[in-house]
Amino acid sequence: MREIKKPAEVEKPHFVLVHGISGGAWCWYKVRCLMENSGYKVSCINLKGSGTDPSDANSIHSFDDYNKPLMDFMSSLTDNEKVILVGHSAGGLSITQASHKFGNKIRLAVYLAATMLKLGFCTDEDVKDGIPDLSAFGNDVYQLGFGLGADQPPTSAIVKQELQRKIIYQMSPQEVINFATIVDTAHPLATYSTDSTLAAMLVRPGPILALRSARFTGVNHEEVDRVPRVYIKTMHDRVVKPEQQDAMIKRWPPSDVYALDSDHSPFFSAPFLLAGFLIKAAASVGCN
């Protein structure tokens, strides 16, 4: 009897998730769990001075230095290995640089509420579209670091802890705790967000001087345009506002745009929907 050959198994795509300023690989814990349980390979990068990387943000003055962990990761891939890059917020700059330098190793670049500028911060329009404007929350939003001296531009920044939930995680899941059931006092009900509490413990100052130096000139611009791109809009975003996202989409149109009913941090507020969009995006370039 002739043996019937089984069809070869199609290898699941490899997703590489890149955080934004002040974040780290830890941001993706929900999405990574969901996707790995569905059989996908997932890598989460800690950029320099972020997550578990021990570097001080105030010592990071160039974008190349900040983004080196991602560049090293891309360099380590074999010539026939291709990945799907996902960049959140300022992580969009990171995956754009990777697309300029390693386009042949990228199946798809996914921009999630991200800075999507083909050449980085080269013009005033780039700055307007790509840098968050948090002035609506007051003039004292950031805690700044001055690694080059008090008379020099700030080298690091982090949104003050008391404003983080209001600005970044306003749609994160909430738990309600009645303190009266814990201690013998007459406390009213208090509302806490488990994810924003976790984030407040783990976020670190981001190297804003390095990020603002991100310019991708003198490179092969044809290479970056060969990488398919998808944008995932976050419709209730208070950091990279929807109108900023729209402006970047209009200037450098991706192949697809998805709308996600979330705040700036959908890996907390909408992880199931986000994972679904990432798998859908992968399918759009023939990855299952």
mmCIF file of C-alpha atoms in Angstrom:
data_model
loop_
_atom_site.group_PDB
_atom_site.id
_atom_site.type_symbol
_atom_site.label_atom_id
_atom_site.label_comp_id
_atom_site.label_asym_id
_atom_site.label_seq_id
_atom_site.Cartn_x
_atom_site.Cartn_y
_atom_site.Cartn_z
ATOM 1 C CA MET A 1 0.000 0.000 0.000
ATOM 2 C CA ARG A 2 1.373 3.394 -0.968
ATOM 3 C CA GLU A 3 2.119 5.628 1.992
ATOM 4 C CA ILE A 4 0.061 8.801 2.116
ATOM 5 C CA LYS A 5 2.240 11.755 3.005
ATOM 6 C CA LYS A 6 0.929 14.239 5.481
ATOM 7 C CA PRO A 7 1.124 17.898 4.450
ATOM 8 C CA ALA A 8 4.093 19.683 5.969
ATOM 9 C CA GLU A 9 3.255 21.755 8.996
ATOM 10 C CA VAL A 10 3.356 25.471 8.367
ATOM 11 C CA GLU A 11 5.640 27.178 10.849
ATOM 12 C CA LYS A 12 3.904 29.797 12.946
ATOM 13 C CA PRO A 13 5.264 33.338 12.553
ATOM 14 C CA HIS A 14 7.708 34.785 15.041
ATOM 15 C CA PHE A 15 6.473 38.018 16.647
ATOM 16 C CA VAL A 16 8.997 40.460 18.140
ATOM 17 C CA LEU A 17 7.349 42.957 20.494
ATOM 18 C CA VAL A 18 9.031 46.304 21.173
ATOM 19 C CA HIS A 19 7.882 48.574 23.994
ATOM 20 C CA GLY A 20 7.644 52.362 24.103
ATOM 21 C CA ILE A 21 9.352 54.938 26.290
ATOM 22 C CA SER A 22 9.458 54.040 30.010
ATOM 23 C CA GLY A 23 8.162 50.542 29.273
ATOM 24 C CA GLY A 24 9.918 47.220 28.974
ATOM 25 C CA ALA A 25 9.414 43.642 27.865
ATOM 26 C CA TRP A 26 7.125 43.229 30.899
ATOM 27 C CA CYS A 27 4.411 45.357 29.192
ATOM 28 C CA TRP A 28 3.545 42.461 26.906
ATOM 29 C CA TYR A 29 2.984 39.739 29.522
ATOM 30 C CA LYS A 30 -0.724 39.251 28.729
ATOM 31 C CA VAL A 31 -0.338 39.339 24.957
ATOM 32 C CA ARG A 32 2.697 37.068 25.032
ATOM 33 C CA CYS A 33 0.825 34.499 27.112
ATOM 34 C CA LEU A 34 -2.193 34.562 24.781
ATOM 35 C CA MET A 35 -0.117 34.210 21.636
ATOM 36 C CA GLU A 36 2.261 31.544 22.919
ATOM 37 C CA ASN A 37 -0.721 29.503 24.099
ATOM 38 C CA SER A 38 -1.936 29.665 20.491
ATOM 39 C CA GLY A 39 1.352 28.285 19.210
ATOM 40 C CA TYR A 40 3.093 31.481 18.111
ATOM 41 C CA LYS A 41 6.711 32.255 18.869
ATOM 42 C CA VAL A 42 7.041 35.565 20.726
ATOM 43 C CA SER A 43 10.136 37.541 21.724
ATOM 44 C CA CYS A 44 9.969 40.689 23.860
ATOM 45 C CA ILE A 45 12.859 43.150 23.719
ATOM 46 C CA ASN A 46 14.201 45.346 26.513
ATOM 47 C CA LEU A 47 15.721 48.425 24.889
ATOM 48 C CA LYS A 48 18.678 50.069 26.604
ATOM 49 C CA GLY A 49 17.791 51.555 29.982
ATOM 50 C CA SER A 50 14.410 49.801 29.960
ATOM 51 C CA GLY A 51 12.909 46.853 31.778
ATOM 52 C CA THR A 52 15.676 44.687 33.197
ATOM 53 C CA ASP A 53 18.473 46.463 31.311
ATOM 54 C CA PRO A 54 20.616 48.096 34.029
ATOM 55 C CA SER A 55 21.662 51.203 32.063
ATOM 56 C CA ASP A 56 20.748 54.670 33.352
ATOM 57 C CA ALA A 57 18.523 56.585 30.911
ATOM 58 C CA ASN A 58 20.498 59.751 31.644
ATOM 59 C CA SER A 59 23.600 58.129 30.159
ATOM 60 C CA ILE A 60 21.891 57.264 26.839
ATOM 61 C CA HIS A 61 22.291 60.179 24.441
ATOM 62 C CA SER A 62 21.845 58.674 20.965
ATOM 63 C CA PHE A 63 19.038 56.680 19.388
ATOM 64 C CA ASP A 64 21.511 54.143 18.011
ATOM 65 C CA ASP A 65 22.648 53.438 21.562
ATOM 66 C CA TYR A 66 19.091 53.165 22.892
ATOM 67 C CA ASN A 67 17.946 50.863 20.084
ATOM 68 C CA LYS A 68 21.042 48.663 20.059
ATOM 69 C CA PRO A 69 19.324 45.666 21.760
ATOM 70 C CA LEU A 70 16.832 45.431 18.895
ATOM 71 C CA MET A 71 19.543 45.875 16.273
ATOM 72 C CA ASP A 72 21.610 43.147 17.945
ATOM 73 C CA PHE A 73 18.568 40.862 17.963
ATOM 74 C CA MET A 74 17.957 41.458 14.263
ATOM 75 C CA SER A 75 21.625 40.812 13.497
ATOM 76 C CA SER A 76 21.425 37.484 15.329
ATOM 77 C CA LEU A 77 18.677 36.159 13.040
ATOM 78 C CA THR A 78 19.750 33.753 10.335
ATOM 79 C CA ASP A 79 19.605 34.904 6.725
ATOM 80 C CA ASN A 80 16.464 32.865 6.019
ATOM 81 C CA GLU A 81 14.619 33.816 9.230
ATOM 82 C CA LYS A 82 11.953 36.517 9.055
ATOM 83 C CA VAL A 83 10.014 38.070 11.912
ATOM 84 C CA ILE A 84 6.978 40.272 12.471
ATOM 85 C CA LEU A 85 7.983 43.420 14.341
ATOM 86 C CA VAL A 86 5.445 45.132 16.599
ATOM 87 C CA GLY A 87 6.312 48.572 17.953
ATOM 88 C CA HIS A 88 4.249 50.362 20.594
ATOM 89 C CA SER A 89 4.350 54.155 20.947
ATOM 90 C CA ALA A 90 7.984 55.298 20.608
ATOM 91 C CA GLY A 91 8.768 51.679 19.737
ATOM 92 C CA GLY A 92 7.571 52.654 16.278
ATOM 93 C CA LEU A 93 10.871 54.499 15.825
ATOM 94 C CA SER A 94 12.715 51.338 16.824
ATOM 95 C CA ILE A 95 11.010 49.123 14.266
ATOM 96 C CA THR A 96 11.388 51.788 11.561
ATOM 97 C CA GLN A 97 15.153 51.809 12.079
ATOM 98 C CA ALA A 98 15.117 48.013 11.924
ATOM 99 C CA SER A 99 13.148 48.193 8.668
ATOM 100 C CA HIS A 100 15.770 50.499 7.173
ATOM 101 C CA LYS A 101 18.629 48.190 8.128
ATOM 102 C CA PHE A 102 17.127 44.686 8.131
ATOM 103 C CA GLY A 103 14.205 44.867 5.720
ATOM 104 C CA ASN A 104 15.051 41.445 4.269
ATOM 105 C CA LYS A 105 14.461 39.876 7.701
ATOM 106 C CA ILE A 106 11.042 41.450 8.343
ATOM 107 C CA ARG A 107 7.763 39.948 7.118
ATOM 108 C CA LEU A 108 5.658 42.773 8.524
ATOM 109 C CA ALA A 109 6.004 45.888 10.681
ATOM 110 C CA VAL A 110 3.035 46.578 12.961
ATOM 111 C CA TYR A 111 2.707 50.054 14.484
ATOM 112 C CA LEU A 112 0.589 50.046 17.627
ATOM 113 C CA ALA A 113 -0.402 53.570 18.751
ATOM 114 C CA ALA A 114 3.075 54.231 17.471
ATOM 115 C CA THR A 115 5.321 56.920 16.063
ATOM 116 C CA MET A 116 5.392 56.022 12.370
ATOM 117 C CA LEU A 117 7.786 58.418 10.630
ATOM 118 C CA LYS A 118 9.713 57.170 7.631
ATOM 119 C CA LEU A 119 12.834 59.248 8.392
ATOM 120 C CA GLY A 120 12.352 59.915 12.092
ATOM 121 C CA PHE A 121 12.361 63.443 13.506
ATOM 122 C CA CYS A 122 13.680 65.433 10.572
ATOM 123 C CA THR A 123 11.084 68.218 10.289
ATOM 124 C CA ASP A 124 8.793 70.308 12.480
ATOM 125 C CA GLU A 125 5.877 68.305 11.086
ATOM 126 C CA ASP A 126 7.533 65.095 12.285
ATOM 127 C CA VAL A 127 7.805 66.548 15.777
ATOM 128 C CA LYS A 128 4.186 67.734 15.762
ATOM 129 C CA ASP A 129 2.861 64.370 14.621
ATOM 130 C CA GLY A 130 5.187 62.075 16.517
ATOM 131 C CA ILE A 131 5.865 63.594 19.942
ATOM 132 C CA PRO A 132 3.119 63.428 22.581
ATOM 133 C CA ASP A 133 1.601 66.727 23.699
ATOM 134 C CA LEU A 134 0.385 66.297 27.272
ATOM 135 C CA SER A 135 -0.165 69.998 27.967
ATOM 136 C CA ALA A 136 -3.893 69.344 28.500
ATOM 137 C CA PHE A 137 -2.916 67.720 31.796
ATOM 138 C CA GLY A 138 -0.972 70.740 33.042
ATOM 139 C CA ASN A 139 2.547 72.087 32.894
ATOM 140 C CA ASP A 140 4.005 69.723 35.467
ATOM 141 C CA VAL A 141 3.396 66.299 33.921
ATOM 142 C CA TYR A 142 6.931 64.934 33.728
ATOM 143 C CA GLN A 143 9.671 64.162 36.178
ATOM 144 C CA LEU A 144 12.816 65.121 34.270
ATOM 145 C CA GLY A 145 16.455 64.080 34.548
ATOM 146 C CA PHE A 146 19.377 66.320 33.615
ATOM 147 C CA GLY A 147 22.311 64.004 33.059
ATOM 148 C CA LEU A 148 24.308 66.661 31.195
ATOM 149 C CA GLY A 149 23.720 69.391 33.759
ATOM 150 C CA ALA A 150 20.842 71.608 34.867
ATOM 151 C CA ASP A 151 21.599 74.152 32.134
ATOM 152 C CA GLN A 152 21.333 71.532 29.366
ATOM 153 C CA PRO A 153 18.260 69.913 27.783
ATOM 154 C CA PRO A 154 16.742 67.057 29.825
ATOM 155 C CA THR A 155 18.148 63.607 29.148
ATOM 156 C CA SER A 156 15.275 61.563 30.622
ATOM 157 C CA ALA A 157 11.592 61.872 31.437
ATOM 158 C CA ILE A 158 8.791 59.906 33.048
ATOM 159 C CA VAL A 159 5.132 60.808 33.549
ATOM 160 C CA LYS A 160 4.618 61.487 37.227
ATOM 161 C CA GLN A 161 3.158 58.531 39.047
ATOM 162 C CA GLU A 162 -0.012 60.276 40.168
ATOM 163 C CA LEU A 163 -0.864 61.075 36.515
ATOM 164 C CA GLN A 164 0.060 57.772 34.878
ATOM 165 C CA ARG A 165 -3.336 56.102 35.190
ATOM 166 C CA LYS A 166 -5.210 59.205 34.013
ATOM 167 C CA ILE A 167 -3.006 59.659 30.944
ATOM 168 C CA ILE A 168 -1.690 56.235 29.939
ATOM 169 C CA TYR A 169 -3.867 53.512 31.493
ATOM 170 C CA GLN A 170 -7.324 55.068 31.889
ATOM 171 C CA MET A 171 -9.084 52.014 30.412
ATOM 172 C CA SER A 172 -7.088 49.341 32.235
ATOM 173 C CA PRO A 173 -9.116 46.731 34.130
ATOM 174 C CA GLN A 174 -10.249 47.791 37.577
ATOM 175 C CA GLU A 175 -10.775 45.994 40.847
ATOM 176 C CA VAL A 176 -12.952 47.367 43.629
ATOM 177 C CA ILE A 177 -11.807 46.830 47.196
ATOM 178 C CA ASN A 178 -13.873 47.623 50.255
ATOM 179 C CA PHE A 179 -11.373 48.524 52.906
ATOM 180 C CA ALA A 180 -14.042 48.084 55.590
ATOM 181 C CA THR A 181 -13.862 44.332 55.010
ATOM 182 C CA ILE A 182 -10.134 44.364 55.673
ATOM 183 C CA VAL A 183 -9.748 46.736 58.605
ATOM 184 C CA ASP A 184 -12.226 48.010 61.150
ATOM 185 C CA THR A 185 -12.585 51.505 59.685
ATOM 186 C CA ALA A 186 -15.252 53.348 57.711
ATOM 187 C CA HIS A 187 -13.312 53.764 54.483
ATOM 188 C CA PRO A 188 -15.454 54.240 51.345
ATOM 189 C CA LEU A 189 -15.011 51.942 48.377
ATOM 190 C CA ALA A 190 -11.731 52.551 46.608
ATOM 191 C CA THR A 191 -11.058 51.721 42.970
ATOM 192 C CA TYR A 192 -7.683 50.335 41.905
ATOM 193 C CA SER A 193 -6.276 49.215 38.585
ATOM 194 C CA THR A 194 -4.124 46.123 38.909
ATOM 195 C CA ASP A 195 -2.261 46.787 35.649
ATOM 196 C CA SER A 196 -1.577 50.460 36.282
ATOM 197 C CA THR A 197 -0.364 49.558 39.766
ATOM 198 C CA LEU A 198 2.015 47.018 38.231
ATOM 199 C CA ALA A 199 3.166 49.588 35.692
ATOM 200 C CA ALA A 200 3.794 52.206 38.376
ATOM 201 C CA MET A 201 6.195 49.746 40.012
ATOM 202 C CA LEU A 202 8.052 48.893 36.796
ATOM 203 C CA VAL A 203 8.133 51.964 34.536
ATOM 204 C CA ARG A 204 11.460 53.759 34.343
ATOM 205 C CA PRO A 205 12.537 57.161 33.042
ATOM 206 C CA GLY A 206 12.953 57.074 29.283
ATOM 207 C CA PRO A 207 15.943 58.578 27.427
ATOM 208 C CA ILE A 208 14.130 61.442 25.683
ATOM 209 C CA LEU A 209 17.331 63.052 24.419
ATOM 210 C CA ALA A 210 18.151 59.818 22.576
ATOM 211 C CA LEU A 211 14.622 59.429 21.220
ATOM 212 C CA ARG A 212 14.492 62.969 19.851
ATOM 213 C CA SER A 213 17.741 62.309 17.993
ATOM 214 C CA ALA A 214 16.116 59.522 15.938
ATOM 215 C CA ARG A 215 16.804 60.387 12.290
ATOM 216 C CA PHE A 216 17.104 57.779 9.569
ATOM 217 C CA THR A 217 18.923 59.631 6.832
ATOM 218 C CA GLY A 218 21.728 58.356 4.645
ATOM 219 C CA VAL A 219 20.154 54.897 4.485
ATOM 220 C CA ASN A 220 18.433 52.872 1.782
ATOM 221 C CA HIS A 221 14.909 54.325 1.697
ATOM 222 C CA GLU A 222 13.795 51.746 -0.863
ATOM 223 C CA GLU A 223 14.505 49.014 1.679
ATOM 224 C CA VAL A 224 12.105 50.435 4.267
ATOM 225 C CA ASP A 225 9.315 50.798 1.704
ATOM 226 C CA ARG A 226 9.602 47.113 0.794
ATOM 227 C CA VAL A 227 8.561 46.109 4.310
ATOM 228 C CA PRO A 228 4.749 45.745 4.542
ATOM 229 C CA ARG A 229 3.254 47.900 7.300
ATOM 230 C CA VAL A 230 0.033 47.806 9.316
ATOM 231 C CA TYR A 231 -1.148 50.469 11.768
ATOM 232 C CA ILE A 232 -3.327 49.724 14.801
ATOM 233 C CA LYS A 233 -5.073 52.892 15.967
ATOM 234 C CA THR A 234 -6.005 53.320 19.615
ATOM 235 C CA MET A 235 -9.220 55.313 19.551
ATOM 236 C CA HIS A 236 -9.155 56.692 23.117
ATOM 237 C CA ASP A 237 -5.442 57.467 23.232
ATOM 238 C CA ARG A 238 -4.390 60.419 25.404
ATOM 239 C CA VAL A 239 -0.681 60.090 24.593
ATOM 240 C CA VAL A 240 -0.372 59.659 20.821
ATOM 241 C CA LYS A 241 -3.734 61.214 20.060
ATOM 242 C CA PRO A 242 -5.935 59.778 17.271
ATOM 243 C CA GLU A 243 -5.424 62.905 15.154
ATOM 244 C CA GLN A 244 -1.648 62.449 15.395
ATOM 245 C CA GLN A 245 -2.001 58.819 14.378
ATOM 246 C CA ASP A 246 -4.176 59.855 11.429
ATOM 247 C CA ALA A 247 -1.615 62.435 10.320
ATOM 248 C CA MET A 248 1.209 59.876 10.285
ATOM 249 C CA ILE A 249 -0.978 57.336 8.476
ATOM 250 C CA LYS A 250 -1.818 59.923 5.811
ATOM 251 C CA ARG A 251 1.815 60.922 5.288
ATOM 252 C CA TRP A 252 3.187 57.359 5.061
ATOM 253 C CA PRO A 253 0.210 55.114 4.265
ATOM 254 C CA PRO A 254 0.381 51.514 5.506
ATOM 255 C CA SER A 255 -1.327 48.648 3.707
ATOM 256 C CA ASP A 256 -3.988 48.285 6.437
ATOM 257 C CA VAL A 257 -5.308 50.283 9.379
ATOM 258 C CA TYR A 258 -7.160 48.633 12.257
ATOM 259 C CA ALA A 259 -9.098 50.540 14.926
ATOM 260 C CA LEU A 260 -8.875 49.335 18.513
ATOM 261 C CA ASP A 261 -11.306 50.587 21.164
ATOM 262 C CA SER A 262 -8.635 51.203 23.790
ATOM 263 C CA ASP A 263 -6.416 53.680 25.556
ATOM 264 C CA HIS A 264 -2.683 54.062 24.881
ATOM 265 C CA SER A 265 -1.941 50.699 26.522
ATOM 266 C CA PRO A 266 -4.063 48.029 24.809
ATOM 267 C CA PHE A 267 -1.725 45.275 26.025
ATOM 268 C CA PHE A 268 -3.442 45.934 29.395
ATOM 269 C CA SER A 269 -6.873 47.271 28.438
ATOM 270 C CA ALA A 270 -7.649 45.066 25.408
ATOM 271 C CA PRO A 271 -5.161 42.167 25.248
ATOM 272 C CA PHE A 272 -7.552 39.671 23.598
ATOM 273 C CA LEU A 273 -8.532 42.121 20.857
ATOM 274 C CA LEU A 274 -4.922 43.165 20.369
ATOM 275 C CA ALA A 275 -3.725 39.571 20.029
ATOM 276 C CA GLY A 276 -6.504 38.989 17.496
ATOM 277 C CA PHE A 277 -5.432 42.008 15.459
ATOM 278 C CA LEU A 278 -1.808 40.864 15.464
ATOM 279 C CA ILE A 279 -2.815 37.435 14.166
ATOM 280 C CA LYS A 280 -5.065 39.060 11.563
ATOM 281 C CA ALA A 281 -2.204 41.316 10.467
ATOM 282 C CA ALA A 282 0.073 38.296 10.153
ATOM 283 C CA ALA A 283 -2.516 36.544 7.986
ATOM 284 C CA SER A 284 -2.604 39.578 5.676
ATOM 285 C CA VAL A 285 0.971 38.781 4.599
ATOM 286 C CA GLY A 286 0.390 35.036 4.357
ATOM 287 C CA CYS A 287 1.380 34.030 7.883
ATOM 288 C CA ASN A 288 -0.997 31.810 9.847
#
